[in-house]
CSV table of C-alpha atoms in Angstrom, one decimal:
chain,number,residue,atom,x,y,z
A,1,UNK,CA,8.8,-23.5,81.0
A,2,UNK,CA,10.4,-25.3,84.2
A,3,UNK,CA,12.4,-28.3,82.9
A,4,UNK,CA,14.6,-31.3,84.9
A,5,UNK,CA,18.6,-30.2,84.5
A,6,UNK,CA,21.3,-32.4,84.6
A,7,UNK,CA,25.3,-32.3,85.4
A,8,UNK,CA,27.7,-32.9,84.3
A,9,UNK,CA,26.5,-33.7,80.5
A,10,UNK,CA,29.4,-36.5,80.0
A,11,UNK,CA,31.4,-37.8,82.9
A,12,UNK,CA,34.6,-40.0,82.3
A,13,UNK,CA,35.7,-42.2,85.3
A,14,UNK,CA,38.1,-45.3,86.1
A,15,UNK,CA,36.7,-48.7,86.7
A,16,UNK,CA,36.5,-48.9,90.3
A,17,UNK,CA,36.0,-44.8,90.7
A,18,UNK,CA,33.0,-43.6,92.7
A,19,UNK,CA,30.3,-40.8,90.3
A,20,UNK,CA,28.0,-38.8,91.7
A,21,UNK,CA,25.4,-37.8,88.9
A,22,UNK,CA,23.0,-34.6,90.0
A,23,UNK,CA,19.9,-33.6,88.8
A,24,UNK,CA,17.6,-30.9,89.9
A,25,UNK,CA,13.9,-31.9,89.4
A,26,UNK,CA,11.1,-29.5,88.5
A,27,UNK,CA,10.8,-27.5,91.7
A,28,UNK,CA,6.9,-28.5,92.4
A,29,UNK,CA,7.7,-31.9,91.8
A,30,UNK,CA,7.5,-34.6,94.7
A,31,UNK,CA,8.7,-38.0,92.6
A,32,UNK,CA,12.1,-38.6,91.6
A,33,UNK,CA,13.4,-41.2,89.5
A,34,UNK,CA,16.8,-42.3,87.9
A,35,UNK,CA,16.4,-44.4,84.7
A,36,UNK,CA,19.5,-45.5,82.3
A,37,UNK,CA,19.8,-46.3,78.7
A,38,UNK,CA,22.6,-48.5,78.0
A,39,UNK,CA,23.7,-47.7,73.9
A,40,UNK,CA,21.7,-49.0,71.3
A,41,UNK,CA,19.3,-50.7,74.2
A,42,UNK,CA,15.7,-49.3,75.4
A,43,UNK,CA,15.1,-46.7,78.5
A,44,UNK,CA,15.6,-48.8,82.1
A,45,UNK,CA,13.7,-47.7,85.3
A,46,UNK,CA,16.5,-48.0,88.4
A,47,UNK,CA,14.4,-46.4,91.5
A,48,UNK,CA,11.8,-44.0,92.6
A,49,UNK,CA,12.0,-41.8,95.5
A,50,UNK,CA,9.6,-40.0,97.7
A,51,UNK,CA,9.5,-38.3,100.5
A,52,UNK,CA,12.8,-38.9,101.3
A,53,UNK,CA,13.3,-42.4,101.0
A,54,UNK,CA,13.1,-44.8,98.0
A,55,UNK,CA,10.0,-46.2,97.0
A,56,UNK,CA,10.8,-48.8,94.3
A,57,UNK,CA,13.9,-50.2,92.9
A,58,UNK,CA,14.8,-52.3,89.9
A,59,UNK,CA,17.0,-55.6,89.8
A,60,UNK,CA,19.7,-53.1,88.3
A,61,UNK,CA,19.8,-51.0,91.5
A,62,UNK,CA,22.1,-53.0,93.5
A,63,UNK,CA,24.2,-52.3,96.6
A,64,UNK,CA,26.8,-49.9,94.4
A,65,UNK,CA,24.0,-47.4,93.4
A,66,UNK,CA,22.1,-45.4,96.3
A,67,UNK,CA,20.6,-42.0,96.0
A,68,UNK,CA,20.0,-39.0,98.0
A,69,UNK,CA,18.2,-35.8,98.2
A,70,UNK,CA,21.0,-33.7,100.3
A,71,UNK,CA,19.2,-30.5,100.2
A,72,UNK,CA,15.9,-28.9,98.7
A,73,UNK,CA,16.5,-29.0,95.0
A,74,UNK,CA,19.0,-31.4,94.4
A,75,UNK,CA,19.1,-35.2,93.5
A,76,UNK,CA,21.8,-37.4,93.3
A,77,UNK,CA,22.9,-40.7,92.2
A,78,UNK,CA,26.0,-42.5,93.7
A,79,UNK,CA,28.0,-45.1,91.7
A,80,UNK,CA,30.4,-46.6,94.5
A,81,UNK,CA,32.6,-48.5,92.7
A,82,UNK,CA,32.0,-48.3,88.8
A,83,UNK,CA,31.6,-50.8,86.3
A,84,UNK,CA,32.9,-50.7,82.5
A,85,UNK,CA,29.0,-51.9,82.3
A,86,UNK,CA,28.0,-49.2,84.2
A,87,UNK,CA,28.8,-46.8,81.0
A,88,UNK,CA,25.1,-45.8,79.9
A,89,UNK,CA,23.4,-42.4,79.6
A,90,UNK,CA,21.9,-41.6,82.9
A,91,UNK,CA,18.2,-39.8,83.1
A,92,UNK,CA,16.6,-37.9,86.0
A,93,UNK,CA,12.8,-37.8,86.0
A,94,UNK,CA,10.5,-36.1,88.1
A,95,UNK,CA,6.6,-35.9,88.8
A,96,UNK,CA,4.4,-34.0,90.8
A,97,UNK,CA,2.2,-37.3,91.9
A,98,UNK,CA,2.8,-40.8,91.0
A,99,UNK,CA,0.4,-40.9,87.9
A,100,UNK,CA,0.9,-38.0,86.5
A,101,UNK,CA,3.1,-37.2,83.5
A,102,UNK,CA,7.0,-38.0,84.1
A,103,UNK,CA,9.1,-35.0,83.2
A,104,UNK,CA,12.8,-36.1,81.6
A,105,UNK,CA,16.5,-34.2,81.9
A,106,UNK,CA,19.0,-34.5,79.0
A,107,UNK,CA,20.4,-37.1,80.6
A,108,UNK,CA,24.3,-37.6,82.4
A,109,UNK,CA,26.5,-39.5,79.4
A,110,UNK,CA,29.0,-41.8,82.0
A,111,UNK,CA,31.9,-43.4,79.7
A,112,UNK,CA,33.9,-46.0,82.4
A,113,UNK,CA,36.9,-46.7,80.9
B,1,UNK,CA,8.3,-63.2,76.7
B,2,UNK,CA,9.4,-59.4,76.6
B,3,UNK,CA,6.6,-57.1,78.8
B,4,UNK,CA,6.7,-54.2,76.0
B,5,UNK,CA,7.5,-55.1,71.8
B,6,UNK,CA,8.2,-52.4,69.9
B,7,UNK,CA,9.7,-52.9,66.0
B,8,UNK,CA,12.8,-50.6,66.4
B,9,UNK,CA,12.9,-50.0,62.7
B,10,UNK,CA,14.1,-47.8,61.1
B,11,UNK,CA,10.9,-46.9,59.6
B,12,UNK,CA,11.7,-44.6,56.3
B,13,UNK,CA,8.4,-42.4,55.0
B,14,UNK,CA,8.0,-39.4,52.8
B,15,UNK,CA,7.1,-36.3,54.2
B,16,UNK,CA,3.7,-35.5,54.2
B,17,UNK,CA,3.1,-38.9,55.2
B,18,UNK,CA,0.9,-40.6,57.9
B,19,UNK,CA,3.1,-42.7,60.2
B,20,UNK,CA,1.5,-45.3,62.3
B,21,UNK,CA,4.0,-46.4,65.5
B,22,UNK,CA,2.7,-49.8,67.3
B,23,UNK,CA,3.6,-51.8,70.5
B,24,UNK,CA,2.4,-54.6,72.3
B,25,UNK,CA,2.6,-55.8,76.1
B,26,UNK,CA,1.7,-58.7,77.8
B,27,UNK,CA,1.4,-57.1,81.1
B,28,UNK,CA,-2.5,-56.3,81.7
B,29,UNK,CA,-1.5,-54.5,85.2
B,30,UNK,CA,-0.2,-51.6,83.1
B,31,UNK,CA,-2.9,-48.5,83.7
B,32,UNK,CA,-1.0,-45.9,81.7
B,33,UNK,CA,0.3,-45.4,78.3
B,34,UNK,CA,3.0,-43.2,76.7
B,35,UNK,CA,4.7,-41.8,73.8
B,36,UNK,CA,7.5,-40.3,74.5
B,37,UNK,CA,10.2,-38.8,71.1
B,38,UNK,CA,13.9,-39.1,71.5
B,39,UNK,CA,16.5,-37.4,69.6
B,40,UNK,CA,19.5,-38.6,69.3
B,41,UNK,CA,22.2,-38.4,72.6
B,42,UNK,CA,18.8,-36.0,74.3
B,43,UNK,CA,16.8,-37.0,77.0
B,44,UNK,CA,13.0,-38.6,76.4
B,45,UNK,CA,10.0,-35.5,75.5
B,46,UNK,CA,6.5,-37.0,76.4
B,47,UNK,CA,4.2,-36.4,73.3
B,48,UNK,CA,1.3,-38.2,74.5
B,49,UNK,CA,-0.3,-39.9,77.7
B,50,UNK,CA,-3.2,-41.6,78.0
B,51,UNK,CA,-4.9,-44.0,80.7
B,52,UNK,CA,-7.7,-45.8,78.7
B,53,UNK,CA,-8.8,-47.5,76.1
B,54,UNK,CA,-9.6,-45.2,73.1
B,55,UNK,CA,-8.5,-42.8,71.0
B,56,UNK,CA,-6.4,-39.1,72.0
B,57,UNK,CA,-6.1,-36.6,69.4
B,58,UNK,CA,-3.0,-33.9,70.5
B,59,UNK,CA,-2.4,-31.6,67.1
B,60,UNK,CA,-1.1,-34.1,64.5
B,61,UNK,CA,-0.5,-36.7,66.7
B,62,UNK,CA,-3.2,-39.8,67.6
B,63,UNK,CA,-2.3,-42.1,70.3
B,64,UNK,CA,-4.4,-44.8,70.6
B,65,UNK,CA,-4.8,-47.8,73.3
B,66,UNK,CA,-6.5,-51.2,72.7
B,67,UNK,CA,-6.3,-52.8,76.4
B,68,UNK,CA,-8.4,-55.9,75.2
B,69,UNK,CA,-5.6,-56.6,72.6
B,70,UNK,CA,-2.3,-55.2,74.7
B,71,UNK,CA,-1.6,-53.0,72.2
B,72,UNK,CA,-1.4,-49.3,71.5
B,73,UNK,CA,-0.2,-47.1,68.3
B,74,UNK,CA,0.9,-43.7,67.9
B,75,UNK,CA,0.3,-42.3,64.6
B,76,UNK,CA,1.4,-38.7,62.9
B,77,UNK,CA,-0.5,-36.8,60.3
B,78,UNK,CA,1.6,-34.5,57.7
B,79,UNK,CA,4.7,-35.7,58.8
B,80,UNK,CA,7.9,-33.7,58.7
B,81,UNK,CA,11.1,-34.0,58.6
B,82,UNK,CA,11.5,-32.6,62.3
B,83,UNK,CA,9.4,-35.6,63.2
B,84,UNK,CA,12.5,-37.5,62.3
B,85,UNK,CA,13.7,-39.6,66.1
B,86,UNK,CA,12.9,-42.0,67.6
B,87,UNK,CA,9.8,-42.9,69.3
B,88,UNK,CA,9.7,-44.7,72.7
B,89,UNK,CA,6.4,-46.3,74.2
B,90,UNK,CA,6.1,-46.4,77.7
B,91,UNK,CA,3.5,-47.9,79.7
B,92,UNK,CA,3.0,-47.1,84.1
B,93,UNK,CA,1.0,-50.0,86.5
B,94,UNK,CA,0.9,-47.4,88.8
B,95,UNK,CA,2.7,-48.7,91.3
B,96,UNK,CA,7.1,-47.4,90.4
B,97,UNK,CA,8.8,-46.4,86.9
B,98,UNK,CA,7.7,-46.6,83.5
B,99,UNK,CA,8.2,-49.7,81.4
B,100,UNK,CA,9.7,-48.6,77.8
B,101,UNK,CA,9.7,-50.7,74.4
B,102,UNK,CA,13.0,-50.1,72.9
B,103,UNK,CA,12.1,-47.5,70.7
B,104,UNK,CA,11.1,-46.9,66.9
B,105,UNK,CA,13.9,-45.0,64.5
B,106,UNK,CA,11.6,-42.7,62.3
B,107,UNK,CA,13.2,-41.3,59.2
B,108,UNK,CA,10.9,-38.9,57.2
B,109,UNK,CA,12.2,-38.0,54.3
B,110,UNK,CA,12.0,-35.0,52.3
């Protein structure tokens, strides 16, 4: 069964360090999302992407995330300049159309020390 | 006041029981409904996904949607002790990503 993968599983970085988390969607899918669950606190939608370009964003996607689609099968989010409050497990979804079923990855663990 | 309520728990039953799993929103442009079950440190598994009001039977698990009253309610038959994570509603207006309640912590116990 074709399932959304994640890497790395745990990433460690400096304050102030740039991450790039990658995820490979489902490879029929056309909607990509990044979500974040800060510890102990519920599941947060960060942005939607379609077609090459972003189609929503949250209040939590500010100027030091952006994400990209460099090639066919990858997508990546971009922390510029990380936050200690940035530390959060990190999940790629995908979907084949906007209402249909949202498909999950493990999820990136990012510990900013 | 909080668009999605959910009781995080933890809710402790014996196996065998029937768990019942609520939210509430206050949103009414929310379209879609979710259930999704998280173990611990893993990403979000969809169990259930339904788009009106009414009942959706899947196996043991019931998800049911009350749009007049904002709320909707998950509920497992026979439970086991594999059934033991946590349980995450989610609801979609359609329009960009899913809105989640924070999640109930499900213990069944042996």
């Amino acid at each position: 069964e074709p399932e959304v993968t994640q890497t790395p599983s745990h990433q460690v970085t400096q304050m102030g360090q740039e991450v790039i988390l990658r995820c490979v969607p489902i490879s029929n899918h056309l909607y990509f999302y990044w979500y974040r669950q800060i510890l102990g606190q519920k599941v947060e939608f960060l942005v939607s992407f379609y077609n090459n370009e972003i189609s929503e964003k949250s209040e939590i996607f500010d100027d030091q995330f952006s994400v990209e689609r460099p090639d066919g099968s990858n997508f990546t989010l971009k922390i510029r300049s990380t936050k200690l409050e940035d530390s959060a497990m990190y999940f790629c979804a995908s979907n084949i159309g906007q209402l249909d079923t949202q498909y999950f990855g493990p999820g990136t663990r990012l510990t900013v020390l | 006041q909080k668009e999605v309520e959910q009781d995080p728990g933890p809710l402790s039953v014996p196996e065998g029981a029937i768990v019942s799993l609520n939210c509430t929103y206050s949103n009414s442009a929310f379209q879609y409904f979710m259930w999704y079950r998280q173990y611990s440190r893993k990403g979000p598994e969809l169990l259930m996904y339904t788009y009106s009001s009414g009942n959706k039977e899947d196996g043991r698990f019931t998800a049911q949607v009350d749009k007049s009253s904002k709320y909707i309610s998950l509920f497992i038959r026979d439970s086991q002790p594999s059934d033991s994570a946590t349980y995450l509603c989610a609801m979609d207006r359609g329009a960009d990503g899913l809105t989640f309640g924070k999640g109930t912590h499900l213990i069944i116990q042996p």
